[in-house]
CSV table of C-alpha atoms in Angstrom, one decimal:
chain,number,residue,atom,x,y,z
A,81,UNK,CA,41.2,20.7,-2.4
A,82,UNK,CA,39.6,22.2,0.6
A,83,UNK,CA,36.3,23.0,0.5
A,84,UNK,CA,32.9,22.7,2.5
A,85,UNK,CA,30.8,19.3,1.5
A,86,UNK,CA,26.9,18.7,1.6
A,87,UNK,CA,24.8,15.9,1.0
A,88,UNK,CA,22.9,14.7,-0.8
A,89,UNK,CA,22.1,17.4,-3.4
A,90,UNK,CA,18.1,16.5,-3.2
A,91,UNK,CA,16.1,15.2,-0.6
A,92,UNK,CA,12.8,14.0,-0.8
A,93,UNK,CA,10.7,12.8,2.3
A,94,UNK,CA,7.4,12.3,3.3
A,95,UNK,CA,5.4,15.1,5.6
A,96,UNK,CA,6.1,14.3,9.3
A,97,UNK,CA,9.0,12.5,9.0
A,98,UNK,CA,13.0,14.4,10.5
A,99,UNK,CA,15.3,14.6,8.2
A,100,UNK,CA,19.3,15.4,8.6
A,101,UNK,CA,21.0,17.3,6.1
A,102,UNK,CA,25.3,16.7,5.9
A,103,UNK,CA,27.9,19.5,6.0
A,104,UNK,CA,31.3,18.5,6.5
A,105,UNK,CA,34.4,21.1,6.1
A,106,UNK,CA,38.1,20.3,5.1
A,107,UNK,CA,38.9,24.5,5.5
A,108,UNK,CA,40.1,23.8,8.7
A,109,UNK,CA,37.6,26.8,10.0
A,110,UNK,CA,36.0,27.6,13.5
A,111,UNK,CA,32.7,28.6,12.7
A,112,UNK,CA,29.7,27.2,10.7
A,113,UNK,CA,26.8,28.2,10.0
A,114,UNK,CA,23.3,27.0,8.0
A,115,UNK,CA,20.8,29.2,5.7
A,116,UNK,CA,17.8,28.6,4.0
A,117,UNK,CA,17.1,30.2,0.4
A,118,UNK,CA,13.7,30.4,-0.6
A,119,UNK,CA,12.6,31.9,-4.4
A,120,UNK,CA,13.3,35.4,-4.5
A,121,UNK,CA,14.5,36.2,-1.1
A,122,UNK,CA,17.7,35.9,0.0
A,123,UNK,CA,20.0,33.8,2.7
A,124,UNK,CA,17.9,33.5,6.2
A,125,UNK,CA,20.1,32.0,8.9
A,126,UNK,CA,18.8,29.1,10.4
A,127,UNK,CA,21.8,28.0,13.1
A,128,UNK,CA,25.3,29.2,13.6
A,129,UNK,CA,28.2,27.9,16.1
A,130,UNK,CA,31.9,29.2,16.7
A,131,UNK,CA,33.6,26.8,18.1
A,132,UNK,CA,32.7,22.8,19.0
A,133,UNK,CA,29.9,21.7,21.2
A,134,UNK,CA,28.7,25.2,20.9
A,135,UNK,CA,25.9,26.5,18.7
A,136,UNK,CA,23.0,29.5,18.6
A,137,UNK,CA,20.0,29.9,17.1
A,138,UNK,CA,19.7,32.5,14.2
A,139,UNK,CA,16.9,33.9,13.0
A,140,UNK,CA,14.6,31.1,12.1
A,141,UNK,CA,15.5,27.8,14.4
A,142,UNK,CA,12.0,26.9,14.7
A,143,UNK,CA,11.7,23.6,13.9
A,144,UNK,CA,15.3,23.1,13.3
A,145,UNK,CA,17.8,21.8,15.3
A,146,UNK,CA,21.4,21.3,14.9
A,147,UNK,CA,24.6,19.1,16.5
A,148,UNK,CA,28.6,20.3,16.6
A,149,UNK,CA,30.7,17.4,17.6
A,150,UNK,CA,33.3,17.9,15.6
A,151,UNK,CA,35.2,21.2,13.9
A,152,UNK,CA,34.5,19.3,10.7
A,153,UNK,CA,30.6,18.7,11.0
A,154,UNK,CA,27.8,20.4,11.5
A,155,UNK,CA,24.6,18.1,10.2
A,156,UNK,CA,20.7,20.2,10.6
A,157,UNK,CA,17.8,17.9,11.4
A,158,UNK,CA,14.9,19.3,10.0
A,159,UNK,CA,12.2,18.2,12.5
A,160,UNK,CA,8.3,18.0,11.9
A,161,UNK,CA,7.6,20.8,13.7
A,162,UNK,CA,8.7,22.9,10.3
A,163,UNK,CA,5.8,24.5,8.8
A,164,UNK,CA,7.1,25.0,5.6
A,165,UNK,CA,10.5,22.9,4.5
A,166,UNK,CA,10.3,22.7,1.5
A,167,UNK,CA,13.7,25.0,0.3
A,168,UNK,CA,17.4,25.3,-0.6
A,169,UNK,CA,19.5,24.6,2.4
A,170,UNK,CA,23.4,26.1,2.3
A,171,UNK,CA,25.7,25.0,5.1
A,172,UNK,CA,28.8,27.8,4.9
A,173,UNK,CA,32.0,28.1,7.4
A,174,UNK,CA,34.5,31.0,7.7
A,175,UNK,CA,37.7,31.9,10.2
A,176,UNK,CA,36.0,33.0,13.4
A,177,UNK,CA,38.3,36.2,14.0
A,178,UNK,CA,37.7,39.2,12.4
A,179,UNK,CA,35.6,40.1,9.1
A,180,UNK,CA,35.8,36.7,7.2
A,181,UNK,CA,33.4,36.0,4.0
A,182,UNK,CA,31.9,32.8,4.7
A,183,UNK,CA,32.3,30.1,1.9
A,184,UNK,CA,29.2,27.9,0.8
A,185,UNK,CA,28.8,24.7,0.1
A,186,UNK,CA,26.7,23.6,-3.1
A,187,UNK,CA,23.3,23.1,-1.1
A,188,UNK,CA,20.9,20.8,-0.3
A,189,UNK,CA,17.5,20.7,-2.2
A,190,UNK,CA,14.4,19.6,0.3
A,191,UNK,CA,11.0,18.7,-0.9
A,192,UNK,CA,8.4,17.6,1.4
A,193,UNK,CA,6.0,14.9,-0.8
B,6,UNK,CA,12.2,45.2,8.1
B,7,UNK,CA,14.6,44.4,5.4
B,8,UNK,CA,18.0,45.9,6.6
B,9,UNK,CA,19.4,44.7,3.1
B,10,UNK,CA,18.2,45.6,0.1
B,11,UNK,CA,18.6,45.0,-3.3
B,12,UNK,CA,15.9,46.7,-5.5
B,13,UNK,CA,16.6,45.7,-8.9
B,14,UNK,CA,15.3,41.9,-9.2
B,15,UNK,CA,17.0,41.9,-12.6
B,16,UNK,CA,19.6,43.5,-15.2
B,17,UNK,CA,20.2,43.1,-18.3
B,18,UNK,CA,23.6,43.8,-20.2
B,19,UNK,CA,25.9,43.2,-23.6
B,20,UNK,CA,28.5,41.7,-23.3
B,21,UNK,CA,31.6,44.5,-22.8
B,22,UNK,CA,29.6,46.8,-21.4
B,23,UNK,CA,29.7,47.4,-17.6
B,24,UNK,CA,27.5,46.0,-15.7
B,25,UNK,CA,26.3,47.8,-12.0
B,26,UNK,CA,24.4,46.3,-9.5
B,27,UNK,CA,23.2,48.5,-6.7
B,28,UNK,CA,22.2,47.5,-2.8
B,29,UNK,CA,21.3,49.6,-0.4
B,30,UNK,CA,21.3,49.1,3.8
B,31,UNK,CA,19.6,50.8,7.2
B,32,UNK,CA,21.9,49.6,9.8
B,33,UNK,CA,24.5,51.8,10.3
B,34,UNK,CA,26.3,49.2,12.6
B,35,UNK,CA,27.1,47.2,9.5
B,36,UNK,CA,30.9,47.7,8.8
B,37,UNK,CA,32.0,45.1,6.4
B,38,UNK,CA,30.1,44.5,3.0
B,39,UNK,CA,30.6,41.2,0.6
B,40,UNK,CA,29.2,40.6,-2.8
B,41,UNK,CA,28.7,36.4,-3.5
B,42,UNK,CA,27.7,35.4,-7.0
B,43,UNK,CA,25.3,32.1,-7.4
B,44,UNK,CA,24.6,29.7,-10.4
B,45,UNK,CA,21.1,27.8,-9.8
B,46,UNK,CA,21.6,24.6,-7.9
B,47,UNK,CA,25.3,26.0,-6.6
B,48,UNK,CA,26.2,27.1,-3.5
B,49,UNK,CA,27.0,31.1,-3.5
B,50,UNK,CA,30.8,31.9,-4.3
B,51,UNK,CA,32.8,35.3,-2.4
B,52,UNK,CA,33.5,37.4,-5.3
B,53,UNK,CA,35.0,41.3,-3.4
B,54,UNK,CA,34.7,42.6,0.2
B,55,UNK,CA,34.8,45.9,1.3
B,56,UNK,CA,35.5,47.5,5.0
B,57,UNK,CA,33.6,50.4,6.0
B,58,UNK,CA,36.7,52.3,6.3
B,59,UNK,CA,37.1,52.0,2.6
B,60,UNK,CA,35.4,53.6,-0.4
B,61,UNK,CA,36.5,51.3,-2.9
B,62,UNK,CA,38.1,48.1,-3.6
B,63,UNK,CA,38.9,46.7,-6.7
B,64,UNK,CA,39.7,42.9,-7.7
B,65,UNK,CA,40.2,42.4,-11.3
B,66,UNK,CA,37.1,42.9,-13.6
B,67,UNK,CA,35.2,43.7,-10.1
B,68,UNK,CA,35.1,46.8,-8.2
B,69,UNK,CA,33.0,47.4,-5.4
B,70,UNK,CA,32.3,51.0,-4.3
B,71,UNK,CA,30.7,52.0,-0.8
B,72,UNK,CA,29.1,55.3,0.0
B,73,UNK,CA,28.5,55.3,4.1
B,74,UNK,CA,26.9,58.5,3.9
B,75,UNK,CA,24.1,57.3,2.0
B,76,UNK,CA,24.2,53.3,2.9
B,77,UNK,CA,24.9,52.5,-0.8
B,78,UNK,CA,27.1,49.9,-1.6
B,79,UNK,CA,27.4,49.0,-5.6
B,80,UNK,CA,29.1,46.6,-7.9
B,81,UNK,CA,30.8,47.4,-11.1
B,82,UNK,CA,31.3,44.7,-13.7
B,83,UNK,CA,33.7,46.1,-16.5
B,84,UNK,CA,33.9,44.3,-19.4
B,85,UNK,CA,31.1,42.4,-18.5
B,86,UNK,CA,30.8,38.5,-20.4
B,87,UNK,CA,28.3,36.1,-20.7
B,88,UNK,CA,29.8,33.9,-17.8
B,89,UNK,CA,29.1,36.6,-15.2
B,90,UNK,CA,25.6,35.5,-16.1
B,91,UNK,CA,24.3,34.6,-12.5
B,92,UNK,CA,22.6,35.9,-9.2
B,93,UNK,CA,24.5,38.5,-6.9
B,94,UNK,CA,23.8,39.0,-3.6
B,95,UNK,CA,25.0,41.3,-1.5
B,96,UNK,CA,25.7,41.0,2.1
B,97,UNK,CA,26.6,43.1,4.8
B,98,UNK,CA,28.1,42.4,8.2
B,99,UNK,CA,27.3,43.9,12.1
B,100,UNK,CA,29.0,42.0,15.1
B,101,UNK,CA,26.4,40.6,17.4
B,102,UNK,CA,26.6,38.7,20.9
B,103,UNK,CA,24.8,35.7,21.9
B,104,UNK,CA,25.2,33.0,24.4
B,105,UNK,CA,29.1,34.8,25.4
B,106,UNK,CA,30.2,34.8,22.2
B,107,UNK,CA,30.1,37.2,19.4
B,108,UNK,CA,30.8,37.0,16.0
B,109,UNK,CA,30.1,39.0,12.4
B,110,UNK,CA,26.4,38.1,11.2
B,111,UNK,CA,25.8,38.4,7.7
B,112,UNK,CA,22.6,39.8,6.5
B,113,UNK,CA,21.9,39.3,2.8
B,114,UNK,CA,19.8,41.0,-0.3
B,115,UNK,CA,17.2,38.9,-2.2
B,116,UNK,CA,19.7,38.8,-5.1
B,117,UNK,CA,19.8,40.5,-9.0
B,118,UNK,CA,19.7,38.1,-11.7
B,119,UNK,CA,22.5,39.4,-14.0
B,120,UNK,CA,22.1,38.5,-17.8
B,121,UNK,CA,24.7,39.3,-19.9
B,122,UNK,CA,24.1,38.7,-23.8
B,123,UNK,CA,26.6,38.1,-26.2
């Protein structure tokens, strides 16, 4: 089945350390992008990228940074420089032409201890 | 400046009834509209589009209705069950350029938690 892939479901590490969150993709789709969910708001977007070795920031980057090697991949390092990590990361892809939903994987749960 | 907006936080329906969730958007560049459902701890799944050139579009138990005039968009449930239990967000869609490329960025609601009760 095809389908977008993130790991691990929770993630714990310790204040000032990186961490790199997986999303790998089967769907076969140019673009990817990451969000962060936070209680009671909705999906902020963190990084996107069309096509590989390309990517731009969205609307909250800082302290984020993200790698597209491959069509299938497209891992975000949370760096120390994040004020406030602590959230629900989704990855999500879609067809880059035209209107496309984008499809979700299940998310990635930070906490900072 | 919240170009998406969902002002209902939560609704509260029996089962069989219809269920309507409302969002409502400022940019009139927007011209494709989505509705995702989400279960805690789940990614959100695509449930109905709608282009702006439309005023309705109907999948199943799900219809979504769009009125451009007054940047209402709406989703009607009908029956509703207890499985459609969940958040909905809405999202809309605006091409934008960056870096030579350009693409359809999706701006989302902060969700309504839907309860349905048998």
């Amino acid at each position: 089945d095809g389908g977008i892939t993130q790991s691990p479901k929770y993630l714990f590490r310790k204040e000032g350390q990186n961490v790199t969150l997986s999303c790998e993709q089967n769907l076969n789709h140019d673009a990817m992008y990451w969000y962060r969910q936070d209680p009671g708001q909705g999906l902020r977007l963190i990084y996107y990228s069309q096509i590989v070795n390309d990517f731009q920031k969205g609307d909250i980057a800082e302290g984020y940074s993200v790698s597209r090697e491959k069509k299938e991949s497209f891992p975000l390092t949370v760096t120390s420089a994040q004020k406030n990590p602590t959230a629900f990361y989704l990855c999500a892809s879609s067809l880059r032409q035209g209107p496309q939903p984008q499809h979700f994987g299940d998310g990635t749960r930070l906490s900072i201890l | 400046d919240q170009q998406v907006k969902q002002n209902s936080p939560s609704l509260s329906v029996q089962e069989g009834r219809i269920s309507i969730l409302n969002c409502d958007y400022t940019n009139s560049m927007f011209d494709y509209f989505l509705w995702y459902k989400k279960y805690p701890a789940e990614g959100p799944t695509f449930l109905i589009s709608i282009s702006s050139i439309k005023d309705k579009n109907e999948d199943g138990r799900f219809t979504v209705f769009l009125n451009k005039s007054a940047k209402h968009l709406s989703l009607h449930i009908v029956p509703s069950q207890p499985g459609d239990s969940a958040v909905y967000f809405c999202a809309a869609s605006a091409v934008v350029s960056a870096g030579g490329t350009s693409y359809g960025k999706l701006t989302f609601g902060q969700g309504t938690i839907l309860t349905v009760h048998p």
